[in-house]
Amino acid sequence: MSERMKRPVSRTAKPRAPRAQPPGGERLDPKSLRRTVVIESVAPLVDGGRYPLKREVGATLEVSADIFKEGHDILVAFLKYRRIDASAWQEAPMRLVDNDRWAGAIRFDDNARYVYAIEALADPFRSWLADLAKRVEAGQDVASELREGAALVRGAAGRAGGDDGRALKEWLARIERATDQGAAVTAARDGALLALMDRHIDRADATWSEQQYEVMVDRERARFAAWYEFFPRSGVEGRHATLGDAEAQLARAAAMGFHVVYLPPIHPVGRAHRKGRNNALTAQPGEPGSPWAIGGPEGGHDAVHPDLGTLADFDRFVARAQALGLEVALDFAIQCSPDHPYVREHPEWFFHRPDGTIKYAENPPKKYQDVYPVNFYGEDPLPLWQEMKRLVEFWIDHGVKTFRVDNPHTKPVRFWEWMIREVQAVHPETVFLAEAFTRPKMMKVLAKAGFTQSYTYFTWRNERDELREYLTEITSPPVAEYFRGNLWPNTPDILHETLQHGGPPAFKLRLVLAATLSSLYGIYSGYELGEHVPFAPGSEEYLNSEKYELKTRDWSAPGNLVGFVTRLNRIRREHRALQLYRNLAFHHADDAHVLWYGKMTPERDDAIFVAANMDPHRTHSAVVHVPIEELGIAPEAPYRMHELLSDVAYEWRGPTGIVELDPARDLAQIFHLRRG
């Protein structure tokens, strides 16, 4: 290993392997001139290795590359990999696929950032064996060649030492003391000798790939989770709820089978220009204001709203969530009310008008007088960057592993790349969800820069073909190498017209789609009650939005979907096929309104198929295709399709079946395929 490879690796700098060949103009190193293997077209990569790939603990990364060199030498290649905070390399062999294309696989066992590279070299012993075989077959005298082979074995014995060294010396003696060339050739070709030679191959002239490539290996919850969003300040009639009161909401979420509870900002709310009910410009006495107008006399982003309680109360809330099997996700919104301590302590962190006053947020024609955006473009942004990192680490110290980041597309991508990397270097378990409903390339680059999960356009994809196209894009390479889509049918900001007009069938349909198209999905509380009234015709805002007022709800109201949500989350927990992200496949259905898709485990031991009627007003039937050949089912063999929502089983035979989807019953069905 060269001196360059022995240097410690910075957490923030991209390490590089030794160059395979010196670029033009660089002083030529005689040793490097012998490293002539070409390594190119490495895959998969994100932007040529500019950004890390994403995987999860227990996952396998399949790597391929074109590997070749001049002449006819036999090559060997290895995937070299290590945690970025470790110095010792591990390796996995690569195999020749065809046409100089090689492939290998790495399994990741730790929640950490890894680097990998490719090492390749000509194998002198294997090349010698191939040449020897040709000469023997041609009946040539191979005395000289046997001496060459003996020299290779002698060199390996010197490198090996120990038991292997002694064993190699014994093989050397067999070759050199053989009674005739035939016996020597037989000894040289022995598989046990080849195994020893493989273990002690001389890698002094090995070529390394030009780059080391990164992989962020996240914990499982980064790939499989059901999120439930609720406002902890709501829930008690006539007053602001406390975190102690909100523990009842934790119990509800756990009973429905969710993994993550996401809380909108829990910090003090500003008083200046506080918004009132339905986003009124002026709040009435007692109205709580928007929790996204962060900061007041009581503190800022590292404080708890006094009506919710104290930091100690928050710690108890997190502990209670953990006892119920839940994680608490916090909103990280980089914006301030006019009353935030930063306004007084760091006025340079805000935008100023020519008269010196601070600008409030605007998205013309909308105005947000209760919020000041933060200026990332000052003369020295570093103190601001460091303070934002401190805030995230503050809440990590209070038991938070997951952050839903508000409007990350309005802050520099470079900042997120730096901050997420810095935080995960110490806390690799941290999950960041990007709430960025914006241009596609910005959403994608935020994921590349480090966001663990991403909101998507799912909310606005309501036709069969557009769902097929969009979900195929985000769950397949190359996008799925870095982007994990978290599907939300609703949020406090978004009540789509499909839910406004589709009634309970539409709510159930969109829920099934979100929960089965992706391994990541979430709902905002009230969804299970079918809340569907918009602020005004054509608006996606809720009437009497919880963003501006406290709400109480009757969770047992007639027609609620609590039982349906609970059953759906149980199905997800029981079927590993629904816990994977990159295994979505769409199949043919002969009705234009029926979406038919499946998810299988790599071992094909769990196969789920979903039929969805995209028309909430009419019954549709369809002949659907089942990929029985892929599942190893004979053309005429029977198999069971167990519909999991209704708990009814059907026997199907052959590559097609029939589904009927009636809005009066269910717009969607979930089938578990069982052989025999």
XYZ file of C-alpha atoms in Angstrom:
676
model
C 0.000 0.000 0.000
C 1.417 3.374 -0.977
C 2.118 6.152 1.483
C -0.814 8.096 0.079
C -3.170 5.265 1.024
C -1.826 5.261 4.594
C -2.695 8.873 5.305
C -5.596 9.513 7.705
C -8.828 10.452 5.962
C -10.634 13.677 6.805
C -14.355 13.352 7.510
C -15.095 16.239 5.219
C -12.656 15.664 2.366
C -13.117 13.119 -0.389
C -10.216 10.627 -0.117
C -8.540 9.441 -3.287
C -6.703 6.245 -4.139
C -3.320 6.226 -5.880
C -3.625 7.137 -9.524
C -3.569 4.210 -11.898
C -1.505 6.249 -14.351
C 0.002 9.709 -13.951
C -1.780 12.498 -15.800
C 0.114 14.558 -18.308
C 2.627 16.934 -16.834
C 3.053 15.048 -13.559
C 6.498 13.702 -12.660
C 6.627 10.073 -13.701
C 7.096 7.531 -10.927
C 8.870 4.428 -12.271
C 6.809 2.168 -10.020
C 3.526 3.589 -11.299
C 4.533 2.916 -14.897
C 4.098 -0.816 -14.267
C 0.479 -0.311 -13.171
C -1.095 -0.647 -16.578
C -4.506 -2.208 -15.883
C -7.383 -0.068 -17.163
C -10.346 0.328 -14.762
C -13.272 2.270 -16.169
C -17.074 2.546 -16.351
C -17.535 1.783 -12.658
C -21.204 1.368 -11.731
C -23.329 2.266 -9.927
C -22.196 5.805 -9.241
C -23.939 9.077 -8.490
C -22.676 11.806 -10.810
C -19.459 9.930 -11.485
C -18.785 9.478 -7.771
C -19.349 13.125 -6.821
C -21.991 12.049 -4.295
C -22.336 8.881 -2.197
C -24.595 5.971 -2.968
C -27.218 5.043 -0.377
C -27.697 1.606 1.159
C -28.914 0.219 4.488
C -27.378 -2.063 7.112
C -27.537 -5.642 5.871
C -27.806 -4.587 2.224
C -25.512 -5.716 -0.563
C -23.930 -3.362 -3.072
C -23.301 -4.901 -6.493
C -20.403 -3.149 -8.250
C -19.302 -3.654 -11.840
C -16.522 -2.187 -13.967
C -14.629 -2.685 -17.210
C -11.202 -4.101 -16.296
C -8.560 -5.062 -18.861
C -4.945 -4.550 -19.876
C -2.595 -4.972 -22.786
C -1.442 -8.447 -23.723
C -2.892 -11.771 -22.640
C -2.281 -11.865 -18.902
C -4.959 -13.329 -16.673
C -6.330 -10.641 -14.357
C -7.718 -10.717 -10.868
C -9.722 -7.897 -9.276
C -10.962 -7.017 -5.832
C -13.462 -4.646 -4.298
C -11.627 -2.853 -1.505
C -13.829 -1.256 1.147
C -13.689 0.182 4.635
C -15.546 2.454 6.976
C -14.407 5.998 6.345
C -13.225 6.262 9.958
C -11.135 3.080 9.708
C -7.710 2.587 8.178
C -7.761 -1.144 7.416
C -9.236 -2.247 4.098
C -11.450 -5.270 3.639
C -11.905 -6.869 0.271
C -14.281 -8.984 -1.767
C -13.295 -10.788 -4.976
C -14.649 -9.662 -8.325
C -15.554 -12.111 -11.087
C -15.295 -11.821 -14.844
C -18.795 -11.547 -16.327
C -18.025 -11.203 -20.045
C -16.343 -8.882 -22.516
C -13.941 -7.490 -19.862
C -16.854 -6.610 -17.561
C -16.222 -7.577 -13.945
C -18.600 -7.640 -10.981
C -18.465 -8.093 -7.238
C -20.558 -7.486 -4.150
C -20.084 -5.942 -0.729
C -22.349 -6.504 2.268
C -22.539 -3.702 4.829
C -22.971 -4.558 8.491
C -22.529 -1.146 10.127
C -24.515 2.089 10.127
C -21.638 4.221 8.847
C -20.172 5.955 5.819
C -17.980 3.648 3.731
C -15.519 4.122 0.907
C -14.729 1.565 -1.733
C -12.306 1.253 -4.619
C -11.249 -1.375 -7.141
C -7.851 -3.045 -7.212
C -6.820 -5.104 -10.243
C -3.632 -6.730 -11.418
C -2.220 -9.367 -13.680
C -1.907 -12.674 -11.824
C 1.571 -14.031 -12.673
C 0.885 -17.559 -11.453
C -2.482 -17.997 -13.171
C -1.045 -16.475 -16.345
C 1.904 -18.871 -16.077
C -0.455 -21.839 -15.613
C -2.426 -20.867 -18.730
C 0.764 -20.596 -20.772
C 2.058 -23.885 -19.329
C -1.157 -25.678 -20.321
C -0.803 -24.554 -23.927
C 2.794 -25.723 -24.109
C 2.029 -29.102 -22.529
C -0.896 -29.616 -24.898
C 1.433 -28.851 -27.813
C 3.923 -31.448 -26.545
C 6.706 -28.918 -25.947
C 9.568 -29.215 -23.525
C 8.646 -27.097 -20.456
C 11.800 -27.325 -18.347
C 12.433 -23.581 -18.570
C 8.805 -22.790 -17.867
C 8.825 -25.000 -14.770
C 11.801 -23.053 -13.442
C 9.809 -19.836 -13.970
C 6.868 -21.291 -12.057
C 9.131 -22.460 -9.261
C 10.463 -18.921 -8.924
C 6.908 -17.630 -8.529
C 6.197 -20.194 -5.789
C 9.474 -19.338 -4.060
C 8.550 -15.646 -4.052
C 5.100 -16.383 -2.579
C 6.681 -18.528 0.145
C 8.890 -15.621 1.100
C 5.906 -13.269 1.335
C 3.703 -15.714 3.232
C 5.709 -16.970 6.182
C 4.109 -19.144 8.876
C 2.168 -22.278 7.963
C 1.394 -21.048 4.453
C 5.071 -20.311 3.878
C 6.040 -23.822 4.951
C 3.295 -25.316 2.755
C 4.484 -23.323 -0.259
C 8.044 -24.487 0.284
C 6.786 -28.086 0.276
C 5.028 -27.490 -3.049
C 8.192 -25.887 -4.379
C 10.146 -29.005 -3.425
C 7.606 -31.239 -5.214
C 7.978 -29.233 -8.411
C 11.764 -28.983 -8.305
C 12.368 -32.617 -7.242
C 9.793 -34.207 -9.507
C 11.099 -37.305 -11.325
C 9.897 -35.979 -14.666
C 8.178 -32.964 -16.242
C 4.772 -34.667 -16.100
C 4.952 -35.032 -12.324
C 6.139 -31.439 -11.954
C 3.306 -30.180 -14.134
C 0.781 -32.181 -12.111
C 2.097 -30.665 -8.880
C 2.060 -27.153 -10.317
C -1.565 -27.547 -11.400
C -2.834 -28.762 -8.033
C -5.780 -26.734 -6.673
C -4.327 -26.575 -3.161
C -1.224 -24.836 -4.512
C -3.362 -22.422 -6.516
C -5.315 -21.487 -3.383
C -2.081 -20.722 -1.551
C -0.761 -18.673 -4.453
C -4.037 -16.718 -4.613
C -3.721 -15.844 -0.930
C -0.194 -14.530 -1.351
C -0.272 -12.872 -4.735
C 2.249 -10.068 -5.168
C 0.221 -6.839 -5.355
C 3.124 -4.431 -5.627
C 2.140 -3.534 -9.181
C -1.627 -3.556 -8.642
C -3.643 -0.776 -10.229
C -6.284 1.043 -8.171
C -9.301 2.839 -9.550
C -8.800 6.567 -10.021
C -11.238 7.372 -7.223
C -12.512 6.018 -3.970
C -16.299 6.006 -3.996
C -18.561 6.611 -1.025
C -21.590 4.745 0.278
C -23.740 6.039 3.110
C -25.055 2.985 4.932
C -28.122 4.019 6.914
C -30.072 2.088 9.507
C -33.186 0.204 8.415
C -35.585 2.954 9.492
C -34.143 5.099 6.706
C -35.707 2.677 4.211
C -38.788 1.328 5.989
C -41.022 3.544 8.100
C -44.598 4.710 8.519
C -44.810 8.329 9.718
C -47.629 10.030 11.624
C -47.676 13.813 11.962
C -49.568 15.578 14.738
C -49.521 18.928 16.522
C -48.735 18.255 20.193
C -50.377 21.551 21.191
C -53.779 20.246 20.032
C -56.060 17.692 21.620
C -57.404 19.280 24.807
C -60.670 21.177 24.688
C -60.370 24.834 25.606
C -56.624 25.096 26.163
C -53.136 24.541 24.786
C -52.079 20.910 25.328
C -48.860 19.980 27.079
C -46.349 17.342 26.115
C -47.803 15.250 28.904
C -51.235 15.524 27.276
C -49.695 14.636 23.902
C -48.581 11.245 25.196
C -52.117 10.078 24.410
C -51.365 10.851 20.774
C -48.246 8.716 21.038
C -50.345 5.827 22.257
C -52.771 6.272 19.330
C -49.959 6.339 16.782
C -48.342 3.244 18.273
C -51.667 1.387 18.326
C -52.124 2.145 14.612
C -48.702 0.653 13.878
C -46.651 3.732 12.984
C -42.892 3.887 13.486
C -42.224 7.631 13.554
C -44.237 10.501 15.044
C -43.365 13.827 13.480
C -43.968 17.021 15.442
C -44.210 20.447 13.787
C -42.000 23.007 15.570
C -42.312 22.779 19.356
C -40.476 26.039 20.048
C -41.762 29.366 21.403
C -43.954 31.180 18.879
C -43.376 34.830 18.063
C -45.874 37.510 19.021
C -45.062 40.163 16.405
C -47.399 39.895 13.390
C -48.778 36.635 14.757
C -51.177 35.022 12.299
C -54.736 34.291 13.343
C -57.315 31.672 12.462
C -57.301 30.671 8.763
C -54.092 32.670 8.253
C -55.692 35.985 9.228
C -53.136 38.794 9.322
C -54.000 39.632 12.921
C -54.380 37.091 15.698
C -57.138 37.445 18.248
C -56.312 37.186 21.965
C -55.488 33.611 22.874
C -54.811 32.426 19.328
C -51.575 30.380 19.242
C -50.093 31.553 15.922
C -48.135 29.456 13.466
C -45.516 27.213 15.083
C -43.272 27.939 12.094
C -42.938 31.549 13.350
C -40.164 30.352 15.639
C -38.766 32.272 18.586
C -39.864 34.557 21.373
C -38.723 36.004 24.676
C -38.635 32.444 26.027
C -36.007 31.353 23.513
C -35.474 30.093 19.999
C -34.782 26.831 18.216
C -33.268 25.156 21.287
C -36.217 25.973 23.574
C -39.609 24.340 24.157
C -42.789 26.400 24.016
C -43.642 27.058 27.685
C -47.254 25.962 27.168
C -45.964 22.573 26.003
C -43.624 22.247 28.962
C -39.902 22.130 29.576
C -36.927 20.321 28.122
C -37.329 17.786 30.910
C -40.925 17.246 29.771
C -39.672 16.739 26.237
C -37.143 14.164 27.437
C -39.971 12.272 29.172
C -42.055 12.496 25.988
C -39.216 10.970 23.933
C -38.703 8.235 26.515
C -42.426 7.419 26.437
C -42.324 7.253 22.633
C -39.369 4.882 22.754
C -41.177 2.679 25.258
C -44.039 2.428 22.730
C -41.661 1.530 19.895
C -41.825 4.982 18.297
C -39.241 7.529 17.233
C -39.859 11.252 17.577
C -39.033 13.328 14.508
C -38.689 17.081 14.937
C -39.233 19.797 12.380
C -36.064 21.722 11.588
C -37.192 25.010 10.088
C -34.437 27.568 9.519
C -36.503 30.737 9.890
C -37.306 33.086 12.730
C -40.085 35.251 14.074
C -39.266 38.933 14.622
C -39.022 38.045 18.339
C -36.360 35.355 17.946
C -33.179 35.948 20.001
C -31.129 35.725 16.777
C -32.729 38.932 15.512
C -31.192 40.806 18.413
C -27.975 38.818 18.763
C -27.147 38.211 15.088
C -28.831 40.782 12.853
C -26.245 39.927 10.162
C -28.034 36.588 9.719
C -31.048 38.273 8.092
C -31.910 40.198 4.936
C -32.174 43.969 5.295
C -34.010 46.614 3.322
C -32.245 49.847 2.316
C -33.691 51.552 5.410
C -32.068 48.946 7.659
C -35.240 47.075 8.624
C -35.312 43.279 8.290
C -37.238 41.707 5.434
C -39.979 39.231 6.216
C -40.631 36.174 4.070
C -42.569 36.496 0.834
C -43.658 34.201 -1.952
C -45.511 36.790 -4.055
C -48.327 37.424 -3.779
C -48.188 35.673 -0.389
C -46.614 37.529 2.520
C -45.429 36.030 5.775
C -44.965 38.998 8.079
C -44.527 36.680 11.076
C -41.395 35.023 9.622
C -37.906 36.296 8.814
C -35.914 34.139 6.366
C -32.278 33.518 7.261
C -29.518 34.963 5.074
C -26.946 32.330 4.083
C -25.101 34.791 1.830
C -23.439 37.153 4.291
C -19.753 37.968 4.251
C -18.993 35.072 6.618
C -21.667 32.346 6.590
C -19.600 29.918 8.677
C -20.860 31.009 12.132
C -24.434 30.556 10.901
C -23.596 27.117 9.488
C -22.006 26.091 12.765
C -24.980 27.329 14.770
C -27.405 25.310 12.648
C -25.278 22.223 13.186
C -25.255 22.942 16.919
C -29.062 23.043 16.964
C -29.348 19.638 15.314
C -26.807 18.161 17.701
C -28.633 19.770 20.640
C -31.800 17.827 19.834
C -29.825 14.660 19.102
C -28.551 14.931 22.660
C -32.219 14.944 23.723
C -32.989 11.674 21.985
C -34.035 12.830 18.508
C -32.710 10.703 15.633
C -34.901 12.036 12.824
C -35.465 15.525 11.428
C -38.028 16.675 8.900
C -36.364 19.689 7.290
C -38.652 22.522 6.211
C -38.017 24.079 2.780
C -34.411 22.906 2.357
C -34.500 24.041 -1.279
C -34.338 27.668 -0.120
C -30.932 27.134 1.520
C -27.621 26.398 -0.217
C -27.100 22.778 -1.253
C -23.479 23.139 -0.213
C -24.610 23.912 3.343
C -26.701 20.745 3.549
C -23.894 18.632 2.143
C -21.553 19.979 4.807
C -23.946 19.838 7.740
C -25.430 16.407 7.113
C -21.981 14.945 6.582
C -20.654 16.556 9.751
C -23.594 15.378 11.851
C -23.577 11.828 10.476
C -19.829 11.522 10.994
C -20.597 11.439 14.732
C -24.246 10.337 14.645
C -24.644 8.079 11.575
C -28.076 6.987 12.789
C -29.529 10.442 12.070
C -32.244 10.577 9.404
C -33.020 13.775 7.453
C -36.276 14.073 5.482
C -36.301 16.854 2.855
C -39.604 18.723 2.611
C -38.915 20.200 -0.799
C -41.829 20.413 -3.224
C -39.899 22.186 -5.925
C -38.114 21.656 -9.238
C -37.138 18.020 -9.911
C -33.408 18.641 -10.196
C -33.305 20.548 -6.913
C -35.195 17.753 -5.149
C -32.730 15.238 -6.543
C -29.583 17.178 -5.703
C -30.747 17.584 -2.101
C -30.964 13.800 -1.897
C -27.528 13.507 -3.483
C -26.147 16.013 -0.993
C -27.160 13.804 1.905
C -30.878 13.896 2.685
C -31.878 10.403 3.771
C -35.468 10.621 2.516
C -37.413 13.035 0.333
C -40.976 14.216 -0.059
C -42.246 13.542 -3.572
C -44.813 14.581 -6.172
C -46.972 11.593 -5.208
C -49.677 13.899 -3.830
C -50.230 15.303 -7.323
C -49.942 12.026 -9.225
C -53.473 10.660 -9.438
C -53.711 9.032 -12.858
C -52.608 5.484 -13.593
C -49.956 6.201 -16.201
C -48.407 9.160 -14.398
C -48.114 7.097 -11.223
C -46.436 4.285 -13.167
C -43.991 6.670 -14.786
C -43.130 8.647 -11.670
C -42.825 5.748 -9.226
C -40.733 3.776 -11.705
C -38.376 6.746 -11.951
C -37.844 7.255 -8.216
C -37.657 3.575 -7.189
C -35.288 2.434 -9.967
C -31.654 3.217 -10.748
C -30.144 5.668 -11.310
C -32.441 7.798 -9.103
C -32.942 5.119 -6.449
C -29.185 4.976 -5.879
C -29.513 8.193 -3.860
C -33.226 9.102 -3.548
C -35.718 7.462 -1.163
C -39.220 8.782 -1.742
C -41.484 9.215 1.295
C -45.101 9.300 0.033
C -47.661 11.519 1.789
C -51.331 11.655 0.692
C -51.771 14.828 2.756
C -49.831 17.332 4.870
C -50.975 20.368 6.890
C -50.205 22.403 3.737
C -51.723 20.089 1.126
C -55.296 18.859 0.762
C -55.434 17.631 -2.814
C -58.675 17.883 -4.777
C -58.790 14.078 -5.039
C -59.398 13.953 -1.290
C -61.693 16.980 -1.364
C -64.116 15.290 -3.749
C -63.415 11.534 -3.645
C -64.941 10.679 -0.280
C -63.851 7.716 1.878
C -62.977 5.523 -1.164
C -60.393 8.090 -2.284
C -58.908 8.302 1.225
C -58.534 4.522 1.387
C -57.138 4.318 -2.139
C -54.481 6.981 -1.642
C -53.498 5.423 1.674
C -52.990 1.984 0.111
C -51.025 3.469 -2.773
C -48.717 5.445 -0.473
C -48.135 2.485 1.848
C -47.408 -0.077 -0.882
C -45.758 1.834 -3.724
C -42.981 2.901 -1.355
C -41.563 1.429 1.820
C -41.762 4.970 3.254
C -45.018 6.834 3.726
C -46.762 9.172 6.129
C -50.062 10.878 6.916
C -51.014 14.035 8.762
C -53.478 13.474 11.605
C -57.089 13.972 10.603
C -56.576 11.818 7.543
C -58.071 8.876 9.403
C -61.208 10.978 9.935
C -61.492 11.866 6.262
C -61.028 15.635 6.793
C -61.570 17.092 3.335
C -62.965 20.640 3.464
C -60.732 23.226 1.726
C -60.341 26.836 2.739
C -61.882 27.916 -0.591
C -62.737 26.354 -3.956
C -59.523 25.564 -5.828
C -57.422 25.859 -2.665
C -55.252 23.087 -1.232
C -55.347 24.694 2.230
C -57.572 23.164 4.902
C -60.457 25.202 6.244
C -59.725 26.020 9.886
C -56.173 24.816 9.435
C -54.422 23.440 12.476
C -51.413 25.533 11.499
C -53.177 28.525 13.055
C -55.469 27.117 15.749
C -55.799 24.399 18.348
C -58.015 21.466 17.400
C -59.770 18.663 19.194
C -61.049 15.619 17.338
C -63.257 12.625 18.008
C -61.020 9.787 16.899
C -63.888 7.293 17.174
C -66.241 9.292 14.939
C -68.452 7.165 12.655
C -66.771 6.229 9.382
C -63.231 6.693 10.694
C -60.371 4.801 9.045
C -58.454 3.955 12.223
C -59.020 0.227 11.801
C -58.111 0.386 8.107
C -54.864 2.248 8.834
C -54.006 -0.230 11.575
C -54.591 -3.217 9.295
C -52.542 -1.676 6.498
C -49.584 -0.991 8.802
C -49.800 -4.551 10.139
C -49.657 -5.913 6.586
C -46.515 -3.829 5.987
C -44.894 -5.162 9.145
C -45.709 -8.769 8.266
C -44.438 -8.692 4.679
C -40.803 -7.967 3.982
C -41.573 -7.347 0.305
C -43.319 -4.121 1.389
C -40.339 -3.085 3.498
C -37.981 -2.787 0.511
C -37.763 0.317 -1.652
C -36.140 -0.705 -4.943
C -38.316 -3.738 -5.748
C -41.417 -2.104 -7.287
C -42.573 -3.568 -10.610
C -45.646 -2.615 -12.628
C -47.496 -5.311 -14.563
C -50.150 -5.288 -17.258
C -53.848 -4.751 -16.525
C -56.255 -4.537 -19.451
C -58.407 -1.745 -17.976
C -57.017 1.791 -18.295
C -58.290 2.676 -14.805
C -56.650 -0.263 -13.001
C -53.095 0.016 -11.678
C -51.515 -3.404 -11.043
C -48.084 -3.764 -9.465
C -46.006 -6.064 -7.328
C -43.172 -6.156 -4.826
C -41.062 -9.251 -4.137
C -38.111 -10.065 -1.944
C -34.869 -10.937 -3.779
C -35.271 -14.540 -2.624
C -38.852 -14.587 -4.027
C -40.099 -15.935 -0.686
C -42.547 -13.059 -0.237
C -44.579 -11.662 -3.133
C -47.226 -8.958 -2.828
C -49.458 -7.681 -5.645
C -51.725 -4.645 -5.497
C -54.719 -3.777 -7.663
C -55.945 -0.188 -7.534
C -58.980 1.367 -9.214
C -58.031 4.945 -10.045
C -61.688 5.908 -10.625
C -63.300 6.539 -7.205
C -66.812 6.677 -8.697
C -67.170 3.458 -10.752
C -66.485 -0.252 -10.515
C -63.743 -1.542 -12.785
C -62.701 -5.113 -13.562
C -59.445 -6.124 -15.228
C -57.496 -9.122 -16.413
C -54.080 -8.771 -14.771
C -50.763 -10.417 -15.513
C -48.861 -12.353 -12.848
C -45.119 -13.011 -13.482
C -45.344 -16.698 -12.536
C -42.218 -17.627 -14.496
C -40.191 -15.207 -12.401
C -41.650 -16.834 -9.292
C -40.835 -20.350 -10.473
C -44.488 -21.403 -10.871
C -45.303 -23.826 -13.686
C -47.775 -22.573 -16.331
C -50.635 -24.824 -15.167
C -49.785 -24.998 -11.473
C -52.346 -23.537 -9.036
C -51.428 -20.852 -6.527
C -53.330 -18.936 -3.862
C -53.903 -15.194 -3.919
C -54.778 -14.168 -0.367
C -56.408 -10.727 -0.346
C -55.094 -9.271 2.890
C -57.512 -6.389 3.495
C -60.626 -8.599 3.301
C -58.862 -11.812 4.411
C -60.336 -13.718 1.470
C -58.280 -16.261 -0.511
C -58.651 -17.176 -4.187
C -57.098 -19.927 -6.287
C -55.527 -18.704 -9.507
C -53.891 -20.713 -12.257
C -51.684 -19.509 -15.089
C -50.197 -16.072 -15.830
C -53.464 -14.099 -15.595
C -56.189 -13.437 -13.074
C -59.233 -11.199 -12.720
C -59.764 -8.410 -10.211
C -62.947 -6.443 -9.560
C -62.720 -3.152 -7.678
C -65.956 -1.591 -6.436
C -65.797 1.860 -4.761
C -68.652 0.793 -2.494
C -66.333 -1.849 -1.017
C -62.669 -1.160 -1.762
C -60.854 0.680 -4.527
C -57.722 -1.338 -3.786
C -56.825 -4.926 -2.992
C -53.565 -6.312 -1.636
C -52.758 -9.921 -2.568
C -50.183 -12.198 -1.005
C -49.205 -14.920 -3.480
C -48.752 -18.350 -1.959
C -47.556 -21.345 -3.924
C -49.602 -24.573 -3.855
